mmCIF file of C-alpha atoms in Angstrom:
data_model
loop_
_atom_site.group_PDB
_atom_site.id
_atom_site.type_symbol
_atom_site.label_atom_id
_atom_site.label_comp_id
_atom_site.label_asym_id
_atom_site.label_seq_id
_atom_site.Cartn_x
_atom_site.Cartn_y
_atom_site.Cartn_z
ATOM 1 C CA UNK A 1 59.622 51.780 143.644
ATOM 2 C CA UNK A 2 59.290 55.454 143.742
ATOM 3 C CA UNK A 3 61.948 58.316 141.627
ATOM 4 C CA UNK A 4 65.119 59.333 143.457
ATOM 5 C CA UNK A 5 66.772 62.500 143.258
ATOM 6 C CA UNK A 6 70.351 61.689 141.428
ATOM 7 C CA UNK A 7 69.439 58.620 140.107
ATOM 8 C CA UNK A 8 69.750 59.685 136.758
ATOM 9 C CA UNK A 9 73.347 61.569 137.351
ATOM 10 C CA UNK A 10 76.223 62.767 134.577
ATOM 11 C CA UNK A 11 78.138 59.691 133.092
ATOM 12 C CA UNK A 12 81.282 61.526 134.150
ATOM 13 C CA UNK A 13 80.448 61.573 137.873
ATOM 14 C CA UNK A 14 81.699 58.960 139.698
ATOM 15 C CA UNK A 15 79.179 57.465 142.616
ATOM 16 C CA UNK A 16 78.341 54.713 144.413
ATOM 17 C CA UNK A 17 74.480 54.749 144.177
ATOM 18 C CA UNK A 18 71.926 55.244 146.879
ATOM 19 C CA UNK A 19 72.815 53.640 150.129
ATOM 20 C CA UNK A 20 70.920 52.322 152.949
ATOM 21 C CA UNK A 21 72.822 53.715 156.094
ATOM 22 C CA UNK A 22 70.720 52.193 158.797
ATOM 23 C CA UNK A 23 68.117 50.687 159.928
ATOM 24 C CA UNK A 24 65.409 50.654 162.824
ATOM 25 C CA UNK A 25 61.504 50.496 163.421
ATOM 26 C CA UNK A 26 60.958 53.533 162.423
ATOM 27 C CA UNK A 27 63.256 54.665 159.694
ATOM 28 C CA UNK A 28 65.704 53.902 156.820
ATOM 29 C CA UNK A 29 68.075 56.607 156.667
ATOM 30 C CA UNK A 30 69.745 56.189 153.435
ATOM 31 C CA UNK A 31 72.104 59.010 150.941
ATOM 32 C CA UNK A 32 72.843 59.041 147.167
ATOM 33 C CA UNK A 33 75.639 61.631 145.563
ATOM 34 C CA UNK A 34 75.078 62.789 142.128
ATOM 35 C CA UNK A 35 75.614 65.651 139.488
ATOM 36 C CA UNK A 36 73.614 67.642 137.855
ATOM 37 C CA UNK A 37 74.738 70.207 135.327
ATOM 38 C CA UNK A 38 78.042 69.869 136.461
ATOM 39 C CA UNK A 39 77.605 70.522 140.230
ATOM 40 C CA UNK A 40 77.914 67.728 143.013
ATOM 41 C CA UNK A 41 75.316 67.052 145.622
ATOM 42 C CA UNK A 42 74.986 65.225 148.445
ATOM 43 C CA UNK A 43 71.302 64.018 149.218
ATOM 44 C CA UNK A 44 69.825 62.964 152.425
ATOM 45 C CA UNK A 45 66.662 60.270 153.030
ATOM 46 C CA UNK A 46 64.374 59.125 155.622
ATOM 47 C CA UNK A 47 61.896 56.365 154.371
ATOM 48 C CA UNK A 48 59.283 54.349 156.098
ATOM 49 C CA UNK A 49 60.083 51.076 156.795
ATOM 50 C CA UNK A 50 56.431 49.814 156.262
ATOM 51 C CA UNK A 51 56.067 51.177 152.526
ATOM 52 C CA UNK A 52 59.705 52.598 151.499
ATOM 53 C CA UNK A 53 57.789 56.058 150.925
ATOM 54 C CA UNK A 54 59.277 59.696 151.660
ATOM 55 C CA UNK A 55 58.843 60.579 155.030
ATOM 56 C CA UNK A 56 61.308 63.534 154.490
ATOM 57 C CA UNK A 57 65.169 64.395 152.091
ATOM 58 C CA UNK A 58 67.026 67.485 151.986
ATOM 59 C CA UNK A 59 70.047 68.099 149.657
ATOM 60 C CA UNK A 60 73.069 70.330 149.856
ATOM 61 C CA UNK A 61 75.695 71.006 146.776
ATOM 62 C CA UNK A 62 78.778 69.681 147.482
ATOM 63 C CA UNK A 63 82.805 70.361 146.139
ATOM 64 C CA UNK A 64 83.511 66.715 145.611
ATOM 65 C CA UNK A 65 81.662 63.513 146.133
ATOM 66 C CA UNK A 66 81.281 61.699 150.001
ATOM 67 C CA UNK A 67 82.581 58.207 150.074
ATOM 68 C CA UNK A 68 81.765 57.239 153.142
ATOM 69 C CA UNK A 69 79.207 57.942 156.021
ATOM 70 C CA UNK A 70 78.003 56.194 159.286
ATOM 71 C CA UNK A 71 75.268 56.656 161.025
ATOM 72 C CA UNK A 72 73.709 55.792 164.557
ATOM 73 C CA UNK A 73 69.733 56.330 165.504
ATOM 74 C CA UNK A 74 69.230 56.793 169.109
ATOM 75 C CA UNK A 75 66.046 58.664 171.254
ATOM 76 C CA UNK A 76 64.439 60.347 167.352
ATOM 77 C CA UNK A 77 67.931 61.684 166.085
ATOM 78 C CA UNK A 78 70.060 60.025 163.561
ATOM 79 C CA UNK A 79 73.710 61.035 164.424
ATOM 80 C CA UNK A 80 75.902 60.910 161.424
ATOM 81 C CA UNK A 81 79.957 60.944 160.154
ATOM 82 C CA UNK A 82 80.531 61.981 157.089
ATOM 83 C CA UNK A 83 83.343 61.565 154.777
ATOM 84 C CA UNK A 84 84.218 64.015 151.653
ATOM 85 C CA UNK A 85 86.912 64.805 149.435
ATOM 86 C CA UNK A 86 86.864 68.611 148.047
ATOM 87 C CA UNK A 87 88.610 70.176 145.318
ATOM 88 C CA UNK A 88 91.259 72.550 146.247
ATOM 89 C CA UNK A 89 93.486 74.926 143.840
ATOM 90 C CA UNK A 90 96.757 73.254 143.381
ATOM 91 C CA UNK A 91 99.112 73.103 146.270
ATOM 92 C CA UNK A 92 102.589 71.471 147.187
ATOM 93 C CA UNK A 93 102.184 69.546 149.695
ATOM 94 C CA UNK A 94 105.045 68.448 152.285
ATOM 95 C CA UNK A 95 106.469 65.897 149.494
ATOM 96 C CA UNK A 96 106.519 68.873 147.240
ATOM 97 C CA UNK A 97 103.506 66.776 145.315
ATOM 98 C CA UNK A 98 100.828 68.564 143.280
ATOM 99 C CA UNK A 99 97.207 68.372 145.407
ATOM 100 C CA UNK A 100 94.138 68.969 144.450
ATOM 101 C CA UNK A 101 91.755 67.165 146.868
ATOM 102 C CA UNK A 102 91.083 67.604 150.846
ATOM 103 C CA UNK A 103 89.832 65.178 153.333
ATOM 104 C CA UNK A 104 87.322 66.430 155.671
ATOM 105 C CA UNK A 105 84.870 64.371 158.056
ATOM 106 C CA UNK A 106 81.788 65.969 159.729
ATOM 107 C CA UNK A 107 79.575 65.071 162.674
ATOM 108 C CA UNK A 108 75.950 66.378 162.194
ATOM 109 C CA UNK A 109 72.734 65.058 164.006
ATOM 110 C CA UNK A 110 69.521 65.021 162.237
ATOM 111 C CA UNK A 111 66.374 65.033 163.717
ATOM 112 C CA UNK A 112 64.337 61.548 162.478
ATOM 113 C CA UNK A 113 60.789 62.561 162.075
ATOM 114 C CA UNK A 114 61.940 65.474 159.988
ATOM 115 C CA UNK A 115 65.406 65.355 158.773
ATOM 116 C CA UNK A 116 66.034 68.802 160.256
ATOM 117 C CA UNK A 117 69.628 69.276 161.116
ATOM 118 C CA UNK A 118 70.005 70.028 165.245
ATOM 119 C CA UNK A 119 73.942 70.376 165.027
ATOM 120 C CA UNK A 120 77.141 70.022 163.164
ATOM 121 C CA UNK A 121 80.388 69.430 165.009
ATOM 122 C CA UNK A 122 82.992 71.759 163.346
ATOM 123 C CA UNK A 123 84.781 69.858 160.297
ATOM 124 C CA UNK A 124 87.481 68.152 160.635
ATOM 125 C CA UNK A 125 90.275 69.105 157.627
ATOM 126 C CA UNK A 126 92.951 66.824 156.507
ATOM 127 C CA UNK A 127 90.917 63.721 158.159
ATOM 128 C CA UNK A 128 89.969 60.317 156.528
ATOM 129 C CA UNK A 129 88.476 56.777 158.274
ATOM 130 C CA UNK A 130 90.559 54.861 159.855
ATOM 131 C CA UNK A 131 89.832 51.593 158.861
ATOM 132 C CA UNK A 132 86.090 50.740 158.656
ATOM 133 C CA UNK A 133 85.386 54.450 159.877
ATOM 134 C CA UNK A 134 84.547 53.439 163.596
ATOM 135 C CA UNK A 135 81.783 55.270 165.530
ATOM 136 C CA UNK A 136 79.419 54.369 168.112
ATOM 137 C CA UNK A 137 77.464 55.668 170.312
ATOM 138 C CA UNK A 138 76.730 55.940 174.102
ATOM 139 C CA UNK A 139 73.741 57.212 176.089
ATOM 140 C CA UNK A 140 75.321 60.782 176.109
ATOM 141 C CA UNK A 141 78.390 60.709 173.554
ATOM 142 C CA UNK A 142 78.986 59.975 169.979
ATOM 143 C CA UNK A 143 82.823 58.597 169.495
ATOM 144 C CA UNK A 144 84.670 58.200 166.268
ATOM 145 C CA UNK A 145 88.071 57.792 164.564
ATOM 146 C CA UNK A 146 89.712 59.001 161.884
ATOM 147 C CA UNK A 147 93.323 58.811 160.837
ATOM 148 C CA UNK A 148 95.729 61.943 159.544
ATOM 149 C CA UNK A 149 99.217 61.735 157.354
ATOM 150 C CA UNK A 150 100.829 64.670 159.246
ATOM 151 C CA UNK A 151 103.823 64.200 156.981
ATOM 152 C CA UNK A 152 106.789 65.023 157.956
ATOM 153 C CA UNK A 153 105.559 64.232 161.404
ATOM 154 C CA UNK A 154 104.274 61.003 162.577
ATOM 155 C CA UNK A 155 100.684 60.524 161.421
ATOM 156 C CA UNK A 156 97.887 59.700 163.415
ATOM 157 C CA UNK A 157 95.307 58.237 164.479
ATOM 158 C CA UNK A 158 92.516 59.952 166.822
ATOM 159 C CA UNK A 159 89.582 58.596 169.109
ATOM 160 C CA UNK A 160 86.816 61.656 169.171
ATOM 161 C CA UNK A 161 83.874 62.149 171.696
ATOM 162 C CA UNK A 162 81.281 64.631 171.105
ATOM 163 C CA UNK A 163 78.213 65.352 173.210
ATOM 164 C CA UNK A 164 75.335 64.156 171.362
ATOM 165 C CA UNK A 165 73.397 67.128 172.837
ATOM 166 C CA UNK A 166 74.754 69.624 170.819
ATOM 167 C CA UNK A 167 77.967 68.016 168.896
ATOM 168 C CA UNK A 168 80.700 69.834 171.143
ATOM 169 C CA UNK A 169 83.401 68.393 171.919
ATOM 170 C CA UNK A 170 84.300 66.104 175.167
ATOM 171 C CA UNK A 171 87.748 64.719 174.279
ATOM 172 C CA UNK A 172 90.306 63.224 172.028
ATOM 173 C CA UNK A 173 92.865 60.451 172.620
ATOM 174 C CA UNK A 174 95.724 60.067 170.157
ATOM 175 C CA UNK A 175 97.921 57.576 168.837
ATOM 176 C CA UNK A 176 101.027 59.170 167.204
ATOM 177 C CA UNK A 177 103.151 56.862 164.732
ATOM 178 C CA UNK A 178 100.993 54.133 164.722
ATOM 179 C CA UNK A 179 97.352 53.285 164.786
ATOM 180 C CA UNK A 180 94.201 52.387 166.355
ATOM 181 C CA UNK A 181 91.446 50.321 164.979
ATOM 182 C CA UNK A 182 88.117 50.172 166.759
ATOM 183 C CA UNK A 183 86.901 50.287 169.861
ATOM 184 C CA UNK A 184 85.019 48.207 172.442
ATOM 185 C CA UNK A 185 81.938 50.148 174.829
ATOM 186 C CA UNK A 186 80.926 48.769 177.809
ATOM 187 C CA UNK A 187 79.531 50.664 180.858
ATOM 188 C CA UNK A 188 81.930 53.467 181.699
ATOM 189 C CA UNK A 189 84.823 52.057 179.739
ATOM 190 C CA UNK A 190 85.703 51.861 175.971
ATOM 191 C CA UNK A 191 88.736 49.836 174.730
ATOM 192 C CA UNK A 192 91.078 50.179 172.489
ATOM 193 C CA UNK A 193 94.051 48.328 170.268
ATOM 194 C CA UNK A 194 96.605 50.514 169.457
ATOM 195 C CA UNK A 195 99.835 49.920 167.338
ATOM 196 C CA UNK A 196 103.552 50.832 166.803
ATOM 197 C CA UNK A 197 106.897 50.377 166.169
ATOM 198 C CA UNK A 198 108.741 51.678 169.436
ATOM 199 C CA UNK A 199 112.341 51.846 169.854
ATOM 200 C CA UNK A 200 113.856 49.247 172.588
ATOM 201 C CA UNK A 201 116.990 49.920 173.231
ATOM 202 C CA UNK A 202 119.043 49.878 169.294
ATOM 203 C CA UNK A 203 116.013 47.631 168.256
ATOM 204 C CA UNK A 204 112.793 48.820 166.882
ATOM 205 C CA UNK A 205 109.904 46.509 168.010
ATOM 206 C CA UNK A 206 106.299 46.497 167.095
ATOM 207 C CA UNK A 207 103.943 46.798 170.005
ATOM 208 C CA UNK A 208 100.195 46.034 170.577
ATOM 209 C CA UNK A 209 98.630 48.008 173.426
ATOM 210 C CA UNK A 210 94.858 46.594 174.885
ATOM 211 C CA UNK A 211 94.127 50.441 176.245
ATOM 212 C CA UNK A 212 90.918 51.105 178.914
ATOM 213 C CA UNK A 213 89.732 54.430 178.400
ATOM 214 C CA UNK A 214 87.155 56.293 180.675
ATOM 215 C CA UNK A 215 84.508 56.877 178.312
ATOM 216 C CA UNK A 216 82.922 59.910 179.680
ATOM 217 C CA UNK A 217 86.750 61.923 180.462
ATOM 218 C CA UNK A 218 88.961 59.832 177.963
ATOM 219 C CA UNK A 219 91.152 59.181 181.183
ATOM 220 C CA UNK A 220 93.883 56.009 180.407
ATOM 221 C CA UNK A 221 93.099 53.454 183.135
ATOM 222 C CA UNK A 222 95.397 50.680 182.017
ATOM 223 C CA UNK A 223 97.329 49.767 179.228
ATOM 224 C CA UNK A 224 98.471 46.526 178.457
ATOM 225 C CA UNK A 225 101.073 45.229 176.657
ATOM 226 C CA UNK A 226 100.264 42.107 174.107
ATOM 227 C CA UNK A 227 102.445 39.951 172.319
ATOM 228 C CA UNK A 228 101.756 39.365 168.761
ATOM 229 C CA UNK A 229 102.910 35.971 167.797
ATOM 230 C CA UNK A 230 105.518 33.817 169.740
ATOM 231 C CA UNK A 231 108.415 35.289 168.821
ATOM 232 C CA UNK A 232 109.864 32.470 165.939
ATOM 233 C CA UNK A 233 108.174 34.792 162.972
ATOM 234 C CA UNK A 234 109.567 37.371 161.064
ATOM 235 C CA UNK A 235 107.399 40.334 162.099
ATOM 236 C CA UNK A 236 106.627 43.038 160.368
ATOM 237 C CA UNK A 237 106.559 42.292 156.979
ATOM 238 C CA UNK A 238 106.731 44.685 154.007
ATOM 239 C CA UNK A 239 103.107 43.731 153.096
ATOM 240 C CA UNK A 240 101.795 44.697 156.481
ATOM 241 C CA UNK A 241 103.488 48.353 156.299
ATOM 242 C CA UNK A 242 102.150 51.630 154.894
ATOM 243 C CA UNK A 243 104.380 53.238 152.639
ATOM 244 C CA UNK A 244 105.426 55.317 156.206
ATOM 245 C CA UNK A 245 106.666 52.201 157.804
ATOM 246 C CA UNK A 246 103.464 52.270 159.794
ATOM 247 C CA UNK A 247 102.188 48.341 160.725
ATOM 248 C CA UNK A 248 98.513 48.474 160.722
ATOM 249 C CA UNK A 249 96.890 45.459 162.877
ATOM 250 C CA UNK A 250 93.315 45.818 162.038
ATOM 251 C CA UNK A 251 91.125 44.297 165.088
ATOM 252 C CA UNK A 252 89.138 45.889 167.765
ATOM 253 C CA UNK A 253 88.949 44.227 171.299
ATOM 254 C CA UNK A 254 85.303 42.941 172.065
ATOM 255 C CA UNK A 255 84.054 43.123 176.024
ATOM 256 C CA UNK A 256 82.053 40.408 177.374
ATOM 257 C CA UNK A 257 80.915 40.809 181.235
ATOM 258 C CA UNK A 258 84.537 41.458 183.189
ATOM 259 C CA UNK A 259 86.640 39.928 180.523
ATOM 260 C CA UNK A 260 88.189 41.836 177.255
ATOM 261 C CA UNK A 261 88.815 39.742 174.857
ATOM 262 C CA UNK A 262 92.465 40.693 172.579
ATOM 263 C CA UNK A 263 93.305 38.375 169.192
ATOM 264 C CA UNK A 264 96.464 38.829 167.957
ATOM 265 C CA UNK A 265 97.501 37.831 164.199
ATOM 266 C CA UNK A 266 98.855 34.340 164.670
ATOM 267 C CA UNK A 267 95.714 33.219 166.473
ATOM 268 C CA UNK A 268 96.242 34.038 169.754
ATOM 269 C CA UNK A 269 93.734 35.216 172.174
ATOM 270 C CA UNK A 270 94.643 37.430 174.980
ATOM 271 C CA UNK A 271 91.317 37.171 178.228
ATOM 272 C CA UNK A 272 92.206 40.699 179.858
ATOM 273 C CA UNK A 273 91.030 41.770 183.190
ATOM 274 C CA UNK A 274 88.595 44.714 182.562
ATOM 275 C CA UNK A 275 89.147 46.639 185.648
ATOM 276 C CA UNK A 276 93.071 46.698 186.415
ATOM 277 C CA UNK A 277 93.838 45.259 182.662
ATOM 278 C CA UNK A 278 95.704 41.722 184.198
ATOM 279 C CA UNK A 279 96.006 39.469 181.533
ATOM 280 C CA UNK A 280 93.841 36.316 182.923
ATOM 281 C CA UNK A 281 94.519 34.195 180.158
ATOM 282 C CA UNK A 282 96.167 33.522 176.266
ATOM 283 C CA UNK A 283 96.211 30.298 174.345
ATOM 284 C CA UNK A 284 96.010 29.561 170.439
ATOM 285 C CA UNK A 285 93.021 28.835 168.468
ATOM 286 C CA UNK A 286 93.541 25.863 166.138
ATOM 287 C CA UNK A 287 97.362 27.128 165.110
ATOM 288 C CA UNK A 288 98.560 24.492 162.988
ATOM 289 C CA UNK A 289 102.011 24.467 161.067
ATOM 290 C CA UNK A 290 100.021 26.018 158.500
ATOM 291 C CA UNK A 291 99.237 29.082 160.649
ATOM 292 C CA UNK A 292 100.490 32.380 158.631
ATOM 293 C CA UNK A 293 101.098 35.760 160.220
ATOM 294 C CA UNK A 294 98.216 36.473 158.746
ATOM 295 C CA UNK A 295 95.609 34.082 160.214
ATOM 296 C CA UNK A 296 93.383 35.779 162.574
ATOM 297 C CA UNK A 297 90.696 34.696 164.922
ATOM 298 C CA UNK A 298 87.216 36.833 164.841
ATOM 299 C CA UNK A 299 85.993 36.887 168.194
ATOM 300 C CA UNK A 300 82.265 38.077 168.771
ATOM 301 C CA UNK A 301 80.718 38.351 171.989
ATOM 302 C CA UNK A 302 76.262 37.783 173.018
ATOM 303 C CA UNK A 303 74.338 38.598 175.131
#
């Protein structure tokens, strides 16, 4: 047990504690938020794994706490997204609604032996996680998502890839008026699910896209179009709207050898070709008459 920085905080700041980020051999990269005569802060640590001692922490005051971070060590640097919400003076905002708070999300790299920051990618304002906050990383680039309410316009939802060399960026891809959840990275390719309500002909009907991406250019190399269920339910639902109308399906692809693997609420499970994006195969797992919109099948994938 050893003293923490912030672990004696105000009773009126709100915080989730001190959080273990990550893990490897050689470090536990963990952060606590606290207050401290009325100012935030945002605190940084790198602990051995062999003793839980201090191997290095740096702090930095902060407008309003950080909710959420990720993290990713690769080659001695720890590669981080970061979450806030600042204060702001009081604006209107499109919905002529008071605000007070900002989303922003950061990319910085940290070096591990020291903590010493090597970059930060410029922040992004007006961004939150989409979903789980997605990010992973490749031998060269760090990729992330994050999701934006451009209201009155369609919001959306972005796929990021910075350099992890110095944090500039490489691309974007971006799903207007719907959303993206995760990704799949394998080789030279990452995949996507992305998600909308399109207009066919007078009709509007939710579509589910299995989208190949060239991971170093952000290139589209095929898009395929998945059916959700078999066509007898009543699809969308209120319940699986935003208050935009947006439908949110919530489940990355997963890659194993040739073969992306796609399941759709329902219980359905899509085998996609991973170089020309063919669909190979789809068949239910155990749908019963019980089987809800809802149900879904968690596919994982070894070695």
């Amino acid at each position: 047990q050893y003293p923490l920085v912030g672990s004696k905080i105000d009773s009126a700041f709100h915080s989730d504690g001190f959080r273990l980020i990550t893990v490897t051999d050689q470090l536990l990269y963990a952060v606590v938020e606290y207050s401290q005569n009325g100012q935030g802060y945002f605190a940084r640590y790198g602990l051995s794994p062999a003793d839980g001692s201090i191997l290095w922490q740096n702090h930095e005051a902060v407008a309003g706490p950080i909710p959420n971070v990720e993290a990713h060590i690769v080659d001695g640097v720890i590669y981080t997204i970061e979450y806030s919400v600042k204060s702001v003076p009081p604006t209107l905002d499109s919905y002529g609604m008071t605000m007070t708070h900002l989303t922003e999300v950061r990319a910085v790299a940290y070096n591990l032996a020291t903590g010493q920051q090597r970059w930060q990618a410029p922040s992004l304002i007006g961004e939150q996680p989409n979903g789980a906050f997605f990010s992973t990383v490749s031998k060269s680039i760090l990729y992330f998502q994050t999701f934006h309410e451009r209201a009155p316009l369609p919001s959306t939802t972005t796929l990021h890839a910075l350099s992890l060399s110095d944090g500039t960026l490489r691309w974007q891809y971006e799903q207007k008026g719907g959303n993206m959840v995760g990704a799949a990275l394998q080789g030279e390719s990452i995949y996507v699910e992305t998600s909308r309500l399109e207009h066919v002909g007078a009709e509007q009907d939710f579509r589910i896209h299995v989208v190949a991406l060239n991971a170093l250019t952000g290139e589209v190399r095929w898009s395929t179009l998945v059916k959700l269920l078999d066509g007898s339910e009543r699809w969308p639902t209120r319940e699986q709207q935003d208050h935009f109308g947006v439908v949110r399906v919530d489940m990355p692809p997963v890659v194993c050898a040739e073969t992306v693997y796609y399941s759709t609420p329902g219980n359905r499970i899509y085998a996609i070709q991973s170089s020309d994006g063919k669909i190979l195969a789809q068949f239910w797992v155990e749908k019963t008459a019980q089987t809800t919109v809802s149900s879904r099948v968690v596919l994982f994938v070894g070695p």
